[in-house]
Coordinates of C-alpha atoms in Angstrom, one line a residue:
X1 CA -19.3 33.7 11.1
X2 CA -18.9 34.6 14.8
X3 CA -22.2 33.2 15.9
X4 CA -21.4 30.1 18.1
X5 CA -24.5 28.2 17.1
X6 CA -24.0 28.7 13.4
X7 CA -20.4 27.4 13.9
X8 CA -21.7 24.4 15.7
X9 CA -24.1 23.6 12.9
X10 CA -21.3 23.9 10.3
X11 CA -19.1 21.7 12.4
X12 CA -21.8 19.1 12.7
X13 CA -22.3 19.1 8.9
X14 CA -18.6 18.7 8.3
X15 CA -18.3 15.9 10.8
X16 CA -21.1 14.1 9.2
X17 CA -19.4 14.3 5.8
X18 CA -16.0 13.2 6.8
X19 CA -16.6 10.6 9.6
X20 CA -19.2 8.0 8.8
X21 CA -18.9 6.4 12.2
X22 CA -19.8 9.7 14.0
X23 CA -23.3 9.9 12.5
X24 CA -25.0 9.6 15.8
X25 CA -22.9 12.3 17.4
X26 CA -23.5 14.5 14.3
X27 CA -27.2 14.1 14.6
X28 CA -27.1 15.3 18.2
X29 CA -24.9 18.3 17.4
X30 CA -27.1 19.3 14.4
X31 CA -30.3 19.0 16.4
X32 CA -28.9 21.1 19.3
X33 CA -27.5 23.7 17.0
X34 CA -30.8 24.1 15.0
X35 CA -32.7 24.3 18.3
X36 CA -30.5 27.1 19.6
X37 CA -30.7 29.0 16.3
X38 CA -34.5 28.8 16.4
X39 CA -34.6 29.9 20.0
X40 CA -32.3 32.8 19.2
X41 CA -34.5 34.0 16.4
X42 CA -37.6 33.8 18.6
X43 CA -35.8 35.7 21.4
X44 CA -34.6 38.3 18.9
X45 CA -38.2 38.9 17.8
X46 CA -39.3 39.3 21.5
X47 CA -36.3 41.7 22.1
X48 CA -37.7 44.1 19.5
X49 CA -40.5 44.9 22.1
X50 CA -38.4 44.5 25.3
X51 CA -36.4 47.4 26.8
X52 CA -32.8 47.0 27.4
X53 CA -31.7 46.1 30.9
X54 CA -30.2 48.7 33.3
X55 CA -26.8 47.3 32.8
X56 CA -26.9 47.9 29.1
X57 CA -26.5 44.2 28.3
X58 CA -28.7 42.9 25.4
X59 CA -31.4 40.6 26.7
X60 CA -30.3 37.6 24.6
X61 CA -26.9 37.5 26.2
X62 CA -28.2 38.2 29.7
X63 CA -30.8 35.4 29.6
X64 CA -29.3 32.8 27.2
X65 CA -25.8 31.9 28.0
X66 CA -24.4 28.7 26.4
X67 CA -25.1 25.8 28.7
X68 CA -22.2 24.3 30.5
X69 CA -20.9 21.0 29.0
X70 CA -21.2 18.0 31.3
X71 CA -18.0 17.2 33.2
X72 CA -15.6 15.0 31.4
X73 CA -17.0 15.9 27.9
X74 CA -14.0 16.3 25.5
X75 CA -13.5 17.7 22.1
X76 CA -15.1 15.5 19.5
X77 CA -12.7 15.4 16.5
X78 CA -9.8 12.9 16.7
X79 CA -7.7 15.1 14.4
X80 CA -8.2 17.7 11.8
X81 CA -6.9 17.4 8.2
X82 CA -8.0 15.9 5.0
X83 CA -11.6 14.6 5.4
X84 CA -10.5 11.2 3.9
X85 CA -8.2 10.7 6.9
X86 CA -10.7 11.5 9.7
X87 CA -11.5 8.6 12.0
X88 CA -14.7 8.6 14.1
X89 CA -14.6 9.8 17.7
X90 CA -17.3 7.5 19.0
X91 CA -15.3 4.2 19.3
X92 CA -12.2 5.8 20.8
X93 CA -14.1 7.7 23.5
X94 CA -15.4 4.5 24.9
X95 CA -11.8 3.3 25.3
X96 CA -11.3 5.6 28.2
X97 CA -13.2 3.3 30.4
X98 CA -12.1 0.1 28.6
X99 CA -11.7 -0.8 24.9
X100 CA -15.0 -1.7 23.3
X101 CA -15.4 -5.2 21.9
X102 CA -15.0 -5.7 18.2
X103 CA -18.1 -4.6 16.3
X104 CA -19.2 -2.4 19.1
X105 CA -20.0 1.2 18.4
X106 CA -20.5 3.7 21.2
X107 CA -22.3 6.8 19.7
X108 CA -21.8 9.8 21.9
X109 CA -21.7 13.5 21.6
X110 CA -22.8 16.7 23.2
X111 CA -26.4 17.5 23.3
X112 CA -25.7 21.2 23.8
X113 CA -24.3 23.8 21.4
X114 CA -20.5 23.6 21.0
X115 CA -18.5 26.8 21.6
X116 CA -16.5 28.3 18.7
X117 CA -14.0 25.9 17.1
X118 CA -10.4 27.0 16.6
X119 CA -9.6 28.6 13.3
X120 CA -8.4 26.4 10.5
X121 CA -5.7 27.0 7.9
X122 CA -6.6 27.7 4.3
X123 CA -7.5 25.0 1.8
X124 CA -4.6 22.6 1.0
X125 CA -3.5 22.3 -2.6
X126 CA -4.7 19.1 -4.4
X127 CA -2.5 16.1 -4.1
X128 CA -0.9 14.6 -7.3
X129 CA -3.5 12.7 -9.2
X130 CA -3.3 8.9 -8.9
X131 CA -0.5 8.7 -6.4
X132 CA -0.4 8.2 -2.6
X133 CA -3.9 8.1 -1.2
X134 CA -5.0 8.9 1.4
X135 CA -2.3 11.7 1.6
X136 CA 0.0 12.0 4.5
X137 CA -1.4 14.6 6.9
X138 CA 1.4 17.0 8.1
X139 CA 2.0 17.3 11.8
X140 CA 0.9 20.8 12.8
X141 CA -0.8 22.4 15.7
X142 CA -4.0 24.5 15.6
X143 CA -4.3 27.7 17.6
X144 CA -6.9 27.8 20.3
X145 CA -9.0 30.9 20.7
X146 CA -10.5 32.1 24.0
X147 CA -14.3 32.5 23.6
X148 CA -15.9 35.8 24.4
X149 CA -17.6 36.2 27.8
X150 CA -20.9 34.4 27.9
X151 CA -20.3 32.0 25.0
X152 CA -19.5 28.9 27.1
X153 CA -16.6 27.2 28.8
X154 CA -13.1 27.1 27.2
X155 CA -12.4 23.9 25.2
X156 CA -9.5 21.7 25.9
X157 CA -6.5 22.6 23.7
X158 CA -5.9 20.2 20.8
X159 CA -2.7 18.2 20.8
X160 CA 0.1 18.8 18.3
X161 CA -1.6 16.8 15.7
X162 CA -5.1 18.1 16.4
X163 CA -6.3 15.1 18.4
X164 CA -8.0 15.3 21.8
X165 CA -5.4 14.5 24.5
X166 CA -7.9 12.0 26.0
X167 CA -8.2 10.1 22.7
X168 CA -4.4 10.2 22.4
X169 CA -4.2 8.6 25.8
X170 CA -6.7 5.9 24.8
X171 CA -4.6 5.0 21.8
X172 CA -1.4 4.8 23.8
X173 CA -3.1 2.5 26.3
X174 CA -4.2 0.2 23.5
X175 CA -0.7 0.4 22.0
X176 CA 0.8 -0.7 25.3
X177 CA -1.5 -3.6 25.6
X178 CA -0.6 -4.9 22.1
X179 CA 3.1 -4.5 22.8
X180 CA 3.0 -6.1 26.2
X181 CA 1.0 -9.0 25.0
X182 CA 3.4 -9.7 22.1
X183 CA 6.3 -9.7 24.6
X184 CA 4.5 -12.1 26.9
X185 CA 3.8 -14.3 23.9
X186 CA 7.4 -14.8 22.9
X187 CA 8.0 -12.0 20.5
X188 CA 6.7 -10.8 17.2
X189 CA 8.2 -13.6 15.1
X190 CA 6.6 -16.3 17.3
X191 CA 3.2 -14.6 17.1
X192 CA 3.5 -14.2 13.3
X193 CA 4.3 -17.8 12.9
X194 CA 1.3 -18.9 14.9
X195 CA -0.9 -16.4 13.0
X196 CA 0.3 -17.8 9.7
X197 CA -0.5 -21.4 10.8
X198 CA -4.0 -20.3 12.0
X199 CA -4.7 -18.5 8.7
X200 CA -3.3 -21.4 6.7
X201 CA -5.7 -23.8 8.4
X202 CA -8.8 -21.6 8.4
X203 CA -8.4 -19.6 5.2
X204 CA -5.8 -21.2 2.9
X205 CA -7.1 -19.3 -0.1
X206 CA -6.2 -16.0 1.7
X207 CA -2.5 -16.9 1.8
X208 CA -2.4 -18.5 -1.7
X209 CA -3.6 -15.3 -3.2
X210 CA -0.6 -13.5 -1.9
X211 CA 2.9 -13.6 -3.5
X212 CA 5.9 -15.2 -1.7
X213 CA 6.7 -18.5 0.0
X214 CA 5.5 -19.6 3.4
X215 CA 8.7 -18.2 4.9
X216 CA 8.5 -14.8 3.3
X217 CA 4.8 -14.5 4.2
X218 CA 5.7 -15.1 7.8
X219 CA 8.3 -12.4 7.6
X220 CA 5.8 -10.1 6.1
X221 CA 3.3 -10.8 8.9
X222 CA 6.0 -10.1 11.5
X223 CA 6.9 -6.7 9.9
X224 CA 3.2 -5.8 9.6
X225 CA 2.5 -6.5 13.3
X226 CA 5.5 -4.5 14.3
X227 CA 4.4 -1.6 12.1
X228 CA 0.8 -1.8 13.4
X229 CA 2.0 -1.5 17.1
X230 CA 4.4 1.3 16.4
X231 CA 1.9 3.4 14.4
X232 CA -1.3 2.7 16.3
X233 CA -1.0 6.0 18.2
X234 CA -0.4 8.0 15.0
X235 CA -3.8 7.9 13.3
X236 CA -2.8 9.8 10.1
X237 CA 0.1 7.4 9.4
X238 CA -2.1 4.4 10.4
X239 CA -4.9 5.3 8.0
X240 CA -2.4 6.1 5.2
X241 CA -0.5 2.8 5.6
X242 CA -3.7 0.7 5.9
X243 CA -5.1 2.3 2.7
X244 CA -1.9 1.5 0.8
X245 CA -2.0 -2.1 2.0
X246 CA -5.7 -2.4 1.0
X247 CA -4.8 -1.2 -2.5
X248 CA -2.1 -3.8 -3.0
X249 CA -4.3 -6.6 -1.5
X250 CA -7.0 -5.7 -4.0
X251 CA -4.4 -5.9 -6.8
X252 CA -3.6 -9.4 -5.5
X253 CA -7.3 -10.4 -5.9
X254 CA -8.0 -10.8 -2.2
X255 CA -11.6 -11.1 -1.1
X256 CA -12.3 -8.9 1.9
X257 CA -14.5 -11.4 3.7
X258 CA -11.4 -13.6 4.1
X259 CA -9.9 -11.0 6.4
X260 CA -12.8 -10.9 8.9
X261 CA -11.4 -13.7 11.0
X262 CA -7.9 -12.1 11.3
X263 CA -8.8 -10.2 14.5
X264 CA -9.8 -13.3 16.4
X265 CA -6.8 -15.2 14.9
X266 CA -4.5 -12.4 16.1
X267 CA -5.8 -12.6 19.6
X268 CA -5.6 -16.4 19.6
X269 CA -2.0 -16.4 18.2
X270 CA -0.9 -14.1 21.0
X271 CA -2.8 -16.0 23.8
X272 CA -1.4 -19.3 22.7
X273 CA 2.2 -18.2 23.3
X274 CA 1.6 -17.0 26.9
X275 CA 2.2 -18.9 30.1
X276 CA -1.0 -20.1 31.8
X277 CA -2.9 -17.4 33.5
X278 CA -1.1 -14.5 31.7
X279 CA -3.8 -13.8 29.2
X280 CA -6.0 -10.8 30.1
X281 CA -9.3 -9.6 28.8
X282 CA -7.9 -6.2 27.9
X283 CA -5.3 -7.9 25.7
X284 CA -8.1 -9.7 23.8
X285 CA -10.2 -6.5 23.5
X286 CA -7.1 -4.5 22.3
X287 CA -6.3 -6.8 19.5
X288 CA -9.9 -7.1 18.3
X289 CA -10.5 -3.3 18.6
X290 CA -7.2 -2.6 16.7
X291 CA -8.1 -5.0 13.9
X292 CA -11.6 -3.7 13.6
X293 CA -10.3 -0.2 12.6
X294 CA -7.4 -1.6 10.7
X295 CA -9.7 -3.7 8.6
X296 CA -12.0 -0.8 7.9
X297 CA -9.2 1.3 6.5
X298 CA -7.7 -1.6 4.5
X299 CA -11.0 -2.1 2.8
X300 CA -11.3 1.7 2.2
X301 CA -7.9 1.6 0.5
X302 CA -8.9 -1.4 -1.6
X303 CA -11.8 0.5 -3.1
X304 CA -9.5 3.1 -4.5
X305 CA -7.9 0.9 -7.1
X306 CA -11.0 1.5 -9.3
X307 CA -10.2 5.2 -9.4
X308 CA -6.5 5.6 -9.4
X309 CA -3.3 3.5 -10.1
X310 CA -1.7 1.6 -7.3
X311 CA 1.9 2.6 -6.5
X312 CA 4.5 0.5 -4.7
X313 CA 7.5 1.9 -2.8
X314 CA 10.7 -0.2 -3.4
X315 CA 14.2 -0.1 -2.0
X316 CA 17.4 -0.7 -3.9
X317 CA 19.2 -3.6 -2.2
X318 CA 22.1 -4.2 -4.6
X319 CA 23.5 -2.3 -7.6
X320 CA 26.0 -4.0 -9.9
X321 CA 27.7 -2.2 -12.7
X322 CA 28.1 -5.0 -15.2
X323 CA 29.2 -2.7 -18.1
X324 CA 29.9 1.0 -18.4
X325 CA 26.3 1.5 -19.7
X326 CA 24.5 -1.3 -18.0
X327 CA 23.6 -2.2 -14.4
X328 CA 21.7 -5.0 -12.7
X329 CA 19.7 -3.9 -9.6
X330 CA 18.0 -5.9 -6.9
X331 CA 14.9 -4.3 -5.4
X332 CA 12.9 -5.1 -2.3
X333 CA 9.2 -4.3 -2.1
X334 CA 7.6 -3.2 1.2
X335 CA 4.2 -4.6 0.4
X336 CA 3.0 -7.7 -1.5
X337 CA 3.7 -7.3 -5.2
X338 CA 1.8 -9.7 -7.5
X339 CA 3.3 -10.3 -10.9
X340 CA 3.7 -13.1 -13.4
X341 CA 7.2 -14.0 -14.6
X342 CA 7.7 -12.1 -17.9
X343 CA 5.8 -9.0 -17.0
X344 CA 7.1 -5.4 -16.7
X345 CA 6.4 -2.4 -14.5
X346 CA 7.0 1.3 -14.8
X347 CA 9.5 3.1 -12.4
X348 CA 10.0 6.6 -11.2
X349 CA 13.4 7.6 -9.7
X350 CA 14.4 10.4 -7.4
X351 CA 15.4 13.5 -9.3
X352 CA 13.2 12.8 -12.3
X353 CA 9.7 13.2 -10.9
X354 CA 6.7 12.4 -13.0
X355 CA 8.7 10.4 -15.6
X356 CA 7.9 6.7 -15.7
X357 CA 9.9 4.1 -17.7
X358 CA 9.0 0.4 -18.2
X359 CA 11.5 -2.3 -17.2
X360 CA 11.0 -6.1 -17.2
X361 CA 10.9 -7.8 -13.8
X362 CA 13.3 -10.7 -13.2
X363 CA 12.5 -12.7 -10.2
X364 CA 10.1 -15.4 -8.8
X365 CA 6.9 -14.1 -7.2
X366 CA 6.4 -17.5 -5.5
X367 CA 9.9 -17.4 -3.9
X368 CA 10.5 -14.1 -2.3
X369 CA 9.9 -10.3 -2.5
X370 CA 13.0 -9.6 -4.5
X371 CA 12.8 -8.1 -8.0
X372 CA 15.7 -7.8 -10.4
X373 CA 16.1 -5.0 -13.0
X374 CA 18.4 -5.1 -16.0
X375 CA 19.0 -1.5 -17.2
X376 CA 21.0 -0.1 -20.1
X377 CA 21.5 3.6 -20.0
X378 CA 20.4 5.3 -23.2
X379 CA 22.0 8.6 -22.0
X380 CA 23.6 10.0 -18.9
X381 CA 20.4 11.6 -17.9
X382 CA 16.8 10.5 -17.5
X383 CA 15.5 7.4 -15.7
X384 CA 17.9 4.9 -17.3
X385 CA 20.9 7.2 -16.7
X386 CA 19.9 7.6 -13.0
X387 CA 19.4 3.8 -12.5
X388 CA 22.8 3.0 -14.1
X389 CA 25.0 5.8 -12.9
X390 CA 23.6 7.5 -9.8
X391 CA 21.2 5.2 -7.9
X392 CA 22.9 3.3 -5.1
X393 CA 21.7 0.7 -2.4
X394 CA 19.2 2.2 0.0
X395 CA 17.6 4.5 -2.6
X396 CA 13.8 4.5 -2.8
X397 CA 12.0 4.1 -6.2
X398 CA 8.3 4.0 -7.0
X399 CA 6.7 1.3 -9.1
X400 CA 3.4 0.9 -10.9
X401 CA 1.3 -2.3 -11.2
X402 CA 3.0 -5.0 -13.2
X403 CA 1.5 -5.5 -16.6
X404 CA 2.1 -7.5 -19.9
X405 CA 0.9 -10.7 -21.3
X406 CA 4.1 -12.8 -21.3
X407 CA 4.3 -15.8 -19.0
X408 CA 4.3 -19.5 -18.7
X409 CA 1.8 -21.3 -21.0
X410 CA -1.2 -22.7 -19.3
X411 CA -0.8 -26.0 -21.1
X412 CA 2.0 -27.9 -19.4
X413 CA 2.6 -30.0 -22.5
X414 CA 3.7 -27.0 -24.6
X415 CA 7.4 -26.3 -24.9
X416 CA 8.8 -22.8 -24.5
X417 CA 11.1 -21.1 -27.0
X418 CA 12.5 -17.8 -25.7
X419 CA 14.4 -15.3 -27.9
X420 CA 16.1 -12.4 -26.3
X421 CA 18.2 -9.5 -27.4
X422 CA 20.3 -7.3 -25.1
X423 CA 18.5 -6.7 -21.8
X424 CA 15.5 -8.5 -23.1
X425 CA 17.0 -11.5 -21.4
X426 CA 15.5 -10.2 -18.0
X427 CA 11.9 -11.4 -18.6
X428 CA 13.2 -14.8 -19.9
X429 CA 15.3 -15.1 -16.8
X430 CA 12.1 -14.6 -14.8
X431 CA 10.4 -17.4 -16.7
X432 CA 13.3 -19.7 -16.1
X433 CA 13.4 -18.8 -12.4
X434 CA 9.7 -19.7 -12.1
X435 CA 10.3 -23.1 -13.8
X436 CA 13.0 -23.8 -11.3
X437 CA 10.9 -22.7 -8.3
X438 CA 7.9 -24.9 -9.5
X439 CA 10.1 -27.9 -10.5
X440 CA 8.5 -27.6 -14.0
X441 CA 10.4 -30.0 -16.4
X442 CA 8.8 -28.9 -19.7
X443 CA 11.2 -28.3 -22.6
X444 CA 12.5 -24.7 -22.5
X445 CA 15.1 -23.2 -24.7
X446 CA 16.5 -19.6 -24.5
X447 CA 18.4 -18.1 -27.4
X448 CA 20.3 -14.9 -26.3
X449 CA 21.4 -12.9 -29.3
X450 CA 24.2 -10.4 -28.7
X451 CA 26.6 -8.3 -30.9
X452 CA 29.8 -9.5 -29.2
X453 CA 31.0 -11.4 -26.2
X454 CA 31.0 -8.4 -23.9
X455 CA 27.2 -8.2 -24.0
X456 CA 26.8 -11.6 -22.3
X457 CA 26.7 -9.7 -19.0
X458 CA 24.6 -12.3 -17.1
X459 CA 25.6 -15.6 -18.7
X460 CA 27.1 -17.1 -15.5
X461 CA 23.8 -16.6 -13.6
X462 CA 21.8 -18.0 -16.5
X463 CA 24.0 -21.1 -16.8
X464 CA 23.7 -21.8 -13.1
X465 CA 19.9 -21.3 -13.3
X466 CA 19.3 -23.7 -16.2
X467 CA 21.4 -26.3 -14.5
X468 CA 18.6 -26.6 -11.9
X469 CA 15.9 -27.1 -14.6
X470 CA 15.8 -30.6 -16.2
X471 CA 14.4 -29.5 -19.5
X472 CA 16.0 -26.1 -19.9
X473 CA 18.9 -24.9 -22.2
X474 CA 20.5 -21.5 -22.8
X475 CA 22.2 -20.9 -26.2
X476 CA 24.1 -17.6 -26.6
X477 CA 24.5 -16.4 -30.2
X478 CA 27.2 -13.9 -31.0
X479 CA 26.6 -11.9 -34.2
X480 CA 30.0 -10.1 -34.7
X481 CA 33.6 -11.0 -33.8
X482 CA 34.9 -14.0 -31.9
X483 CA 32.1 -16.1 -30.5
X484 CA 34.2 -18.3 -28.2
X485 CA 32.4 -21.5 -27.1
X486 CA 29.0 -20.1 -28.4
X487 CA 27.2 -20.1 -31.7
X488 CA 27.9 -17.2 -34.2
X489 CA 25.8 -15.4 -36.7
X490 CA 22.2 -14.1 -36.7
X491 CA 20.1 -15.5 -34.0
X492 CA 17.3 -16.4 -36.4
X493 CA 19.7 -18.7 -38.3
X494 CA 20.6 -20.5 -35.1
X495 CA 16.9 -21.0 -34.3
X496 CA 16.2 -22.4 -37.8
X497 CA 19.1 -24.8 -37.5
X498 CA 18.2 -26.0 -34.1
X499 CA 14.9 -27.8 -34.8
X500 CA 11.1 -27.8 -35.2
X501 CA 9.2 -25.2 -33.1
X502 CA 5.7 -25.9 -34.2
X503 CA 4.8 -27.3 -30.7
X504 CA 6.3 -24.5 -28.7
X505 CA 5.0 -21.2 -27.4
X506 CA 7.5 -18.5 -28.5
X507 CA 8.4 -15.5 -26.4
X508 CA 10.3 -12.5 -27.7
X509 CA 12.0 -9.6 -25.9
X510 CA 14.5 -7.0 -27.0
X511 CA 15.0 -3.8 -29.0
X512 CA 12.1 -2.9 -31.4
X513 CA 14.2 -3.6 -34.5
X514 CA 15.2 -7.0 -33.3
X515 CA 11.6 -7.9 -32.6
X516 CA 10.5 -6.9 -36.1
X517 CA 13.3 -8.9 -37.8
X518 CA 12.8 -12.0 -35.7
X519 CA 9.0 -12.0 -36.1
X520 CA 9.4 -11.8 -39.9
X521 CA 12.0 -14.6 -39.9
X522 CA 9.9 -16.9 -37.8
X523 CA 6.9 -16.3 -40.1
X524 CA 9.0 -17.6 -43.0
X525 CA 9.8 -20.7 -40.9
X526 CA 6.1 -21.5 -40.7
X527 CA 5.5 -20.2 -37.2
X528 CA 1.9 -19.3 -36.6
X529 CA 1.1 -15.8 -35.3
X530 CA -0.8 -17.1 -32.3
X531 CA 2.4 -18.9 -31.1
X532 CA 4.2 -15.6 -30.7
X533 CA 4.1 -13.6 -27.5
X534 CA 5.8 -10.2 -26.8
X535 CA 4.9 -6.9 -25.3
X536 CA 4.3 -3.9 -27.5
X537 CA 7.6 -2.0 -28.1
X538 CA 8.0 1.4 -26.6

């Protein structure tokens, strides 16, 4: 494997496989390498009949030294690592003399054999299936190796992350242009607000497909622009982050063609905030060039949802210990999280890797990015034990795609009967929160069945919530002991005594035994099976 031409051929093949936008450069490398191999074979055949030179040097090396590379030609890989995280060299190389306009491709590459490439580390172990993709590429340097005499000029040493220093410089130049233009335009919040207004006018369906209110979407755009500028000069992090964003946008049902105008909208949102005469052509090109590559990796990430589950990182904002064995946590998601009120998601906590447990999501997806979890610890260990006893604000959790069939009925004329036991009140609180956010005045009644008064851990918040919904009522039912101002006895008796439920959609949530007993009792009351909605017990 020491032959420089064979190494050049292998390098060209690998580049073709891992970097689609380097196809033109790969073709040139391959053609040159094949040409040199053919020439070497021919010369070797001639050498069988040619005497050695007086100096003792084999004829091939004395007559066929590797041609010198043109001045200014640099190493061609942006960085080395996982093939899925390799960006093409052609677009960045053009940036040395100015950033190419959006859509422009500048194929380039050596037309002569490439000297031996530095040695690579052994194969990396496979990443965990179905989790973070593309994987983060560790920052590591690659040793350079001085070529033997007569094999060509010494290559430039790669940077600490394997990138060509010239390409690093081009990225930093683009990064400075983006940062400077945002500063001239009044700051990232002002740019994000103008960008939101432009997208709202040009592509209202784009924003309506994303969760959150107008205010929270503007905040998300501001954080996204800040992240983009800070990570533009770190291609592995940029590719990984864009791929994760693409996955969650695909889960939101976003159509990719609606994103194509964002680059122009970004440039215009920045230009519109600048004083007259401050806008420069290199600002415009920097924004369009950055979005071109960002868009490509977002779409790349969006294609992955068909092959592996999407994972969200969430941060614990608040942790309230309501009882010794029960806590209410507020979580903040870092990327758009689409869910319907009443759904649940599975969570993984630090210290218990690979174990995922389902919890209902309380919150309003049309209001903000906050999610509320109600967790009862079944033991001192495991996921529930960690969430109740050990997790504190600032901790990071991982969450799967929300699922489940519970939610508001499509027919606005249908009333809603909700029956909850224990922490099953969480999805019902989400439905009530959605009614309040939408101003929906349809009849909605929540029966919360508990064993004793101490289990009404969230009654104050629920009472305040239903006060903002004209047609909503919450009725706690205490099974044992003093009931105070609330109804007492089995919750099914209270439901039967309250009225006729034939024109209501009925939602159930709670422990499996409670679900079974309540379903049987409702059936005896004449409730039809297609009126009942609940998630399968686990």
